[in-house]
Tab-separated table of C-alpha atoms in Angstrom:
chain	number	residue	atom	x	y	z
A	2	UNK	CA	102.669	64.273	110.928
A	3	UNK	CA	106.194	65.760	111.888
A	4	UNK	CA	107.256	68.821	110.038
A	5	UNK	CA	110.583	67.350	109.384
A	6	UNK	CA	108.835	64.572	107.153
A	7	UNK	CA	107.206	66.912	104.696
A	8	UNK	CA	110.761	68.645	104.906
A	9	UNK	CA	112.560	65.322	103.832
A	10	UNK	CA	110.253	64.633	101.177
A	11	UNK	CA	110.202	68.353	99.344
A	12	UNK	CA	114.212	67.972	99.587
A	13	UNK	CA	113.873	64.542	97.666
A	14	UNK	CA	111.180	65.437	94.976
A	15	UNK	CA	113.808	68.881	94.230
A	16	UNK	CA	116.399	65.995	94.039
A	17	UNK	CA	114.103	63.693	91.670
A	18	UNK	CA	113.653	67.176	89.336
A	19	UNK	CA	117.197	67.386	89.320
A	20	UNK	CA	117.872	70.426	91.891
A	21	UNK	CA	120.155	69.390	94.348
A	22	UNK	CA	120.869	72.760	96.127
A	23	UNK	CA	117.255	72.979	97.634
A	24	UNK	CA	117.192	73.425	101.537
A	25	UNK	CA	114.295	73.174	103.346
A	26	UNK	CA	114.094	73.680	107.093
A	27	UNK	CA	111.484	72.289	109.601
A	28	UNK	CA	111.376	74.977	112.484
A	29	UNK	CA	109.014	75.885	115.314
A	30	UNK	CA	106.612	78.485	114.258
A	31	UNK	CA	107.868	80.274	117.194
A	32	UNK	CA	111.620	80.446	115.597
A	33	UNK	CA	110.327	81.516	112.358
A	34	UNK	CA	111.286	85.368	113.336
A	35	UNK	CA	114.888	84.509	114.529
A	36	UNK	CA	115.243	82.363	111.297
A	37	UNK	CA	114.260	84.952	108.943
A	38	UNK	CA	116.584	87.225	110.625
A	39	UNK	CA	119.664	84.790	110.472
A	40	UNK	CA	119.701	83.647	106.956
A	41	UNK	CA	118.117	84.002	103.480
A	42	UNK	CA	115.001	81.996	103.414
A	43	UNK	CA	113.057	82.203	99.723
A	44	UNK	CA	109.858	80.859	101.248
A	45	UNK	CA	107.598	80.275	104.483
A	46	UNK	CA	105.513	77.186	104.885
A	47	UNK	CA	103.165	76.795	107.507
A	48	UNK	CA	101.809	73.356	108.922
A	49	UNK	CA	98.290	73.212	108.522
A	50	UNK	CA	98.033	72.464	112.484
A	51	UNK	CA	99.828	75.827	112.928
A	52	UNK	CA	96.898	77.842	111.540
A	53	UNK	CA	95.946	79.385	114.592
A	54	UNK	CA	99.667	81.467	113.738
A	55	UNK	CA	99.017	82.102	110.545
A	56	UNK	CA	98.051	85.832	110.903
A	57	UNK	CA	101.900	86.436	112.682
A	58	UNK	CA	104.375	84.289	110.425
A	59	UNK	CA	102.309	85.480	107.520
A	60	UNK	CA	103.360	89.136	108.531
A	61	UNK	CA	106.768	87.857	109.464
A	62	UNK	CA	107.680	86.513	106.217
A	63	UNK	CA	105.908	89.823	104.741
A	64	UNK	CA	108.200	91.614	106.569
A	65	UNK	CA	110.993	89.867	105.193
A	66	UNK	CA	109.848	89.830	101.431
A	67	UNK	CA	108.901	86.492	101.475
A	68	UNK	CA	106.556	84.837	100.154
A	69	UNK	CA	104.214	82.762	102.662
A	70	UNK	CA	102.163	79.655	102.090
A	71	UNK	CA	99.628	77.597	104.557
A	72	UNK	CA	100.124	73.922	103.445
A	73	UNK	CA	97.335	72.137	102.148
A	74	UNK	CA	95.880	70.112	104.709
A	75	UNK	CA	95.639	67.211	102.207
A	76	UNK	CA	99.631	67.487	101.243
A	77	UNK	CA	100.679	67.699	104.366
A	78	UNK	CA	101.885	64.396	103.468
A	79	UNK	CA	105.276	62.496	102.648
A	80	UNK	CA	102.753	61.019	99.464
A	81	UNK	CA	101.878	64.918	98.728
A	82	UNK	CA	105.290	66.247	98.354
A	83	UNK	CA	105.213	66.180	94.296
A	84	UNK	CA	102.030	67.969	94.641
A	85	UNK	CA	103.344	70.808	97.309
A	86	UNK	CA	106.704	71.200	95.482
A	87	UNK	CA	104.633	72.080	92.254
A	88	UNK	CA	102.450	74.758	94.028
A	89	UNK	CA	106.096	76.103	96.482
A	90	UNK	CA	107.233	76.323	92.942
A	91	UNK	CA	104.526	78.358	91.591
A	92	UNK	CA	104.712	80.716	94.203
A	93	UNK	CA	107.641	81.419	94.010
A	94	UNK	CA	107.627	81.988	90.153
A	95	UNK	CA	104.578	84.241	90.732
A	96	UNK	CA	107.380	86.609	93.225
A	97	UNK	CA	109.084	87.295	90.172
């Protein structure tokens, strides 16, 4: 499954709830440190197939007061996006 998918499909469910100003890039995990340096990012999802990084871009996004989320294995889906907004959602409502 291609990062950009599960990208595409949390932009459309934020559209569907009515929140059209929702970005949401797709990036390697080893351009997570260059993004977070080069713009305002309010979260950092990992692919589940990225684990193996999770210890560094978990640290990264620390570093950058941000909060950081591994992706369910089973959303890791276009079908789970719904689902992944909700929790993305939470998480960031628990930052506050």
């Amino acid at each position: 499954m291609s990062s950009s998918l599960i990208a595409e499909g949390l932009e459309d469910e934020a559209k569907k709830r009515g929140l059209k100003d929702i970005k949401v890039d797709a990036v390697g995990a080893d351009e997570v440190a260059d993004y977070l340096n080069n713009d305002h990012y309010d979260a950092v999802l990992l692919a589940p197939q990225a684990v193996y990084r999770k210890d560094s871009i978990a640290a990264e996004a620390k570093d950058h007061s941000v909060p950081f989320l591994l992706i369910p294995r089973n959303l890791y889906s276009p079908l789970g996006s719904s689902k992944l907004f909700d929790i993305v959602k939470q998480k960031l409502t628990d930052k506050e």
